[in-house]
C-alpha positions as a Markdown table, in Angstrom:
| # | Residue | x | y | z |
|---|---|---|---|---|
| 1 | Met | 0.0 | 0.0 | 0.0 |
| 2 | Ala | 1.4 | 3.4 | -1.0 |
| 3 | Lys | 1.8 | 5.9 | 1.8 |
| 4 | Ala | 0.9 | 9.5 | 1.5 |
| 5 | Thr | 2.6 | 12.3 | 3.4 |
| 6 | Val | 1.2 | 15.6 | 4.6 |
| 7 | Arg | 3.1 | 17.3 | 1.7 |
| 8 | Asp | 1.2 | 15.1 | -0.8 |
| 9 | Leu | -2.1 | 16.4 | 0.4 |
| 10 | Val | -0.9 | 20.0 | 0.6 |
| 11 | Val | 0.1 | 19.8 | -3.0 |
| 12 | Lys | -2.9 | 17.9 | -4.3 |
| 13 | Phe | -5.5 | 20.1 | -2.6 |
| 14 | His | -3.6 | 23.4 | -2.7 |
| 15 | Trp | -3.8 | 23.7 | 1.1 |
| 16 | Asn | -1.8 | 26.2 | 3.2 |
| 17 | Gln | 0.2 | 25.0 | 6.1 |
| 18 | Val | -0.6 | 27.2 | 9.1 |
| 19 | Ala | 1.2 | 25.4 | 11.9 |
| 20 | Gly | 4.2 | 23.3 | 12.4 |
| 21 | Thr | 7.5 | 23.2 | 10.5 |
| 22 | Ser | 8.6 | 22.0 | 7.1 |
| 23 | Lys | 9.6 | 18.8 | 8.8 |
| 24 | Ala | 5.9 | 18.2 | 9.6 |
| 25 | Leu | 5.2 | 18.0 | 5.8 |
| 26 | Lys | 7.2 | 14.8 | 5.7 |
| 27 | Arg | 5.0 | 13.0 | 8.2 |
| 28 | Pro | 3.2 | 10.0 | 6.7 |
| 29 | Ile | -0.6 | 9.9 | 6.9 |
| 30 | Thr | -1.3 | 6.9 | 9.1 |
| 31 | Leu | -5.0 | 7.5 | 9.9 |
| 32 | Pro | -7.3 | 8.1 | 6.9 |
| 33 | Asp | -9.5 | 10.6 | 8.7 |
| 34 | Ile | -9.4 | 14.3 | 9.4 |
| 35 | Asn | -10.4 | 16.5 | 12.4 |
| 36 | Arg | -12.4 | 19.6 | 11.9 |
| 37 | Pro | -11.5 | 21.4 | 15.1 |
| 38 | Gly | -14.7 | 23.2 | 16.1 |
| 39 | Leu | -14.7 | 22.2 | 19.8 |
| 40 | Glu | -10.9 | 22.6 | 20.1 |
| 41 | Leu | -11.2 | 26.2 | 18.9 |
| 42 | Ala | -13.7 | 26.8 | 21.7 |
| 43 | Gly | -11.2 | 25.5 | 24.2 |
| 44 | Tyr | -12.4 | 21.9 | 24.7 |
| 45 | Leu | -9.3 | 19.8 | 24.2 |
| 46 | Ser | -10.1 | 16.7 | 26.4 |
| 47 | His | -10.8 | 14.2 | 23.7 |
| 48 | Ser | -8.9 | 15.6 | 20.7 |
| 49 | Gln | -7.6 | 13.1 | 18.2 |
| 50 | Thr | -3.9 | 14.0 | 18.0 |
| 51 | Lys | -3.1 | 11.6 | 15.1 |
| 52 | Arg | -5.6 | 13.0 | 12.7 |
| 53 | Leu | -4.8 | 15.7 | 10.2 |
| 54 | Ile | -6.5 | 18.9 | 11.2 |
| 55 | Val | -8.3 | 20.8 | 8.5 |
| 56 | Ile | -9.5 | 24.3 | 9.1 |
| 57 | Gly | -12.4 | 25.0 | 6.8 |
| 58 | Gly | -14.2 | 28.3 | 6.0 |
| 59 | Lys | -16.3 | 28.2 | 9.2 |
| 60 | Glu | -13.3 | 27.6 | 11.4 |
| 61 | Tyr | -11.2 | 30.2 | 9.7 |
| 62 | Arg | -14.0 | 32.8 | 10.0 |
| 63 | Tyr | -14.4 | 31.9 | 13.7 |
| 64 | Ile | -10.7 | 32.3 | 14.3 |
| 65 | Thr | -10.4 | 35.6 | 12.5 |
| 66 | Glu | -13.8 | 37.2 | 13.4 |
| 67 | Gln | -14.5 | 35.9 | 16.9 |
| 68 | Met | -11.2 | 35.3 | 18.6 |
| 69 | Asp | -8.8 | 37.9 | 19.7 |
| 70 | Glu | -5.0 | 37.4 | 19.4 |
| 71 | Ile | -4.7 | 36.1 | 22.9 |
| 72 | Gln | -7.4 | 33.5 | 22.4 |
| 73 | Gln | -5.8 | 32.5 | 19.1 |
| 74 | Arg | -2.4 | 32.0 | 20.6 |
| 75 | Arg | -3.8 | 30.0 | 23.6 |
| 76 | Val | -5.8 | 27.6 | 21.4 |
| 77 | Leu | -3.5 | 27.3 | 18.4 |
| 78 | Asn | -0.4 | 26.7 | 20.5 |
| 79 | Ser | -2.1 | 23.9 | 22.5 |
């Protein structure tokens, strides 16, 4: 079975990497599922799936930019 990396998905779907380093792009995708981080953005981190690729869609992006101040952004996005 061929293995995909984070970079493969970034290239294929024209995504932007917003966190992590260039080293993170070399990580293999080991779980064929994504996480849309709605609850995590609200501060609920208890049951987060850390092995899933996190995809921030339009709703999440608007919540981050329109509803969260810089302090909230740093607190949640650096968790």
